């Protein structure tokens, strides 16, 4: 069961922005529609999870885009540790393919994704105890 404090805080968000998962048999599609990384990844989570679907389109509005601070990864997934109640943050970036020359941009998307996700977690009162950066791609 998702904690009450989280339900209360998520109630302030538009429902289409996130998915709460408390059923480990539920299949949650992680969809990226941008041509560069268009894909659908079907996911299941063993513990409570909250998936934010559009973080790359919802960066903190006061960040300076000229400094590339508005770049952000494609998905944020918070998975709750059933033992201590803390949350592990997974940041996912979809790509058509990954080449050496793409890693600088991916690194920046992860860097600013971490900042945005931590701000989101603070608002939701979610204590993060680990961060995992992940890429999903179609071609080698």
Protein backbone atom coordinates (compact mmCIF):
# COMPACT_ATOMS: atom_id res chain seq x y z
CA UNK A 1 0.00 0.00 0.00
CA UNK A 2 1.27 3.46 -0.90
CA UNK A 3 1.86 5.67 2.16
CA UNK A 4 -0.84 8.20 3.04
CA UNK A 5 1.57 11.16 2.96
CA UNK A 6 2.41 10.29 -0.64
CA UNK A 7 -1.23 9.94 -1.70
CA UNK A 8 -1.97 13.34 -0.15
CA UNK A 9 0.94 15.02 -1.94
CA UNK A 10 0.29 13.31 -5.28
CA UNK A 11 -3.29 14.53 -5.11
CA UNK A 12 -1.90 17.98 -5.98
CA UNK A 13 -0.64 16.70 -9.37
CA UNK A 14 -2.53 16.15 -12.62
CA UNK A 15 -3.47 12.46 -12.70
CA UNK A 16 -2.04 11.89 -16.19
CA UNK A 17 1.43 12.95 -15.04
CA UNK A 18 2.14 9.84 -12.97
CA UNK A 19 1.17 6.25 -12.25
CA UNK A 20 1.12 4.76 -8.75
CA UNK A 21 1.84 1.04 -8.70
CA UNK A 22 1.06 -1.08 -5.65
CA UNK A 23 0.14 -4.33 -7.43
CA UNK A 24 3.27 -6.31 -8.33
CA UNK A 25 1.34 -8.06 -11.13
CA UNK A 26 0.41 -4.78 -12.82
CA UNK A 27 2.12 -4.07 -16.14
CA UNK A 28 3.00 -0.42 -16.56
CA UNK A 29 3.92 0.78 -20.06
CA UNK A 30 6.77 3.27 -20.12
CA UNK A 31 6.21 5.08 -23.40
CA UNK A 32 8.59 7.45 -25.16
CA UNK A 33 7.03 9.20 -28.15
CA UNK A 34 9.94 11.37 -29.32
CA UNK A 35 11.30 10.06 -32.63
CA UNK A 36 14.88 9.87 -31.34
CA UNK A 37 13.93 7.33 -28.69
CA UNK A 38 10.41 6.17 -29.58
CA UNK A 39 9.69 2.98 -27.66
CA UNK A 40 7.40 1.22 -25.24
CA UNK A 41 8.88 -0.69 -22.34
CA UNK A 42 6.49 -2.87 -20.35
CA UNK A 43 7.46 -2.89 -16.68
CA UNK A 44 6.51 -4.59 -13.43
CA UNK A 45 7.59 -3.57 -9.96
CA UNK A 46 8.02 -5.82 -6.93
CA UNK A 47 7.40 -2.97 -4.47
CA UNK A 48 5.35 0.22 -4.41
CA UNK A 49 6.39 2.49 -7.26
CA UNK A 50 5.56 5.90 -8.66
CA UNK A 51 6.32 6.54 -12.32
CA UNK A 52 6.50 10.11 -13.62
CA UNK A 53 5.82 9.97 -17.33
CA UNK A 54 6.94 13.35 -18.69
CA UNK A 55 9.84 14.77 -16.69
CA UNK A 56 11.66 15.87 -19.85
CA UNK A 57 8.70 18.19 -20.55
CA UNK A 58 8.22 19.32 -16.95
CA UNK A 59 11.58 20.57 -15.77
CA UNK A 60 11.68 23.15 -13.03
CA UNK A 61 10.49 26.36 -14.71
CA UNK A 62 13.06 28.65 -13.13
CA UNK A 63 16.05 26.83 -14.66
CA UNK A 64 17.99 28.55 -17.44
CA UNK A 65 17.59 26.75 -20.78
CA UNK A 66 20.57 28.66 -22.23
CA UNK A 67 22.75 26.80 -19.73
CA UNK A 68 21.16 23.49 -20.80
CA UNK A 69 19.73 23.12 -17.30
CA UNK A 70 16.34 22.19 -18.77
CA UNK A 71 17.58 18.99 -20.35
CA UNK A 72 16.13 16.02 -18.55
CA UNK A 73 15.84 12.26 -18.86
CA UNK A 74 12.62 10.66 -20.11
CA UNK A 75 11.22 8.87 -17.04
CA UNK A 76 11.50 9.03 -13.27
CA UNK A 77 10.62 5.88 -11.36
CA UNK A 78 10.59 5.88 -7.57
CA UNK A 79 10.54 2.38 -6.04
CA UNK A 80 9.92 2.01 -2.31
CA UNK A 81 12.15 -0.20 -0.20
CA UNK A 82 9.73 -2.43 1.69
CA UNK A 83 12.12 -2.75 4.65
CA UNK A 84 12.90 0.88 5.45
CA UNK A 85 10.23 2.83 3.51
CA UNK A 86 12.81 4.90 1.64
CA UNK A 87 12.74 5.29 -2.14
CA UNK A 88 15.18 4.26 -4.83
CA UNK A 89 15.19 6.63 -7.80
CA UNK A 90 15.54 5.18 -11.29
CA UNK A 91 16.12 7.66 -14.08
CA UNK A 92 15.51 6.27 -17.56
CA UNK A 93 16.58 7.70 -20.91
CA UNK A 94 15.28 6.23 -24.18
CA UNK A 95 17.43 6.37 -27.33
CA UNK A 96 17.19 4.90 -30.80
CA UNK A 97 20.84 3.93 -30.53
CA UNK A 98 23.74 4.87 -28.32
CA UNK A 99 26.95 6.06 -29.85
CA UNK A 100 30.00 7.57 -28.24
CA UNK A 101 29.09 11.09 -29.43
CA UNK A 102 25.68 10.86 -27.66
CA UNK A 103 27.06 10.23 -24.17
CA UNK A 104 27.73 13.89 -23.35
CA UNK A 105 24.07 14.76 -23.95
CA UNK A 106 22.89 11.66 -22.07
CA UNK A 107 25.14 12.57 -19.14
CA UNK A 108 23.64 16.08 -19.02
CA UNK A 109 20.12 14.64 -19.21
CA UNK A 110 20.94 12.40 -16.25
CA UNK A 111 22.65 15.20 -14.31
CA UNK A 112 19.71 17.59 -14.63
CA UNK A 113 17.26 14.71 -14.26
CA UNK A 114 18.74 13.96 -10.84
CA UNK A 115 18.29 17.58 -9.80
CA UNK A 116 14.68 17.69 -11.00
CA UNK A 117 13.82 14.30 -9.48
CA UNK A 118 15.32 15.27 -6.12
CA UNK A 119 13.23 18.45 -6.09
CA UNK A 120 10.14 16.40 -6.93
CA UNK A 121 10.98 13.89 -4.18
CA UNK A 122 11.42 16.69 -1.65
CA UNK A 123 7.99 18.09 -2.54
CA UNK A 124 6.46 14.62 -2.16
CA UNK A 125 8.35 13.98 1.11
CA UNK A 126 10.07 10.92 -0.37
CA UNK A 127 13.47 10.10 1.13
CA UNK A 128 15.81 8.83 -1.60
CA UNK A 129 18.34 6.20 -0.55
CA UNK A 130 19.80 5.39 -3.96
CA UNK A 131 19.88 6.53 -7.58
CA UNK A 132 20.16 4.28 -10.62
CA UNK A 133 20.69 5.69 -14.12
CA UNK A 134 19.43 3.56 -17.00
CA UNK A 135 19.30 3.76 -20.78
CA UNK A 136 16.97 1.83 -23.07
CA UNK A 137 17.70 1.67 -26.77
CA UNK A 138 16.44 -0.11 -29.89
CA UNK A 139 19.60 -0.48 -31.98
CA UNK A 140 23.17 -1.48 -31.11
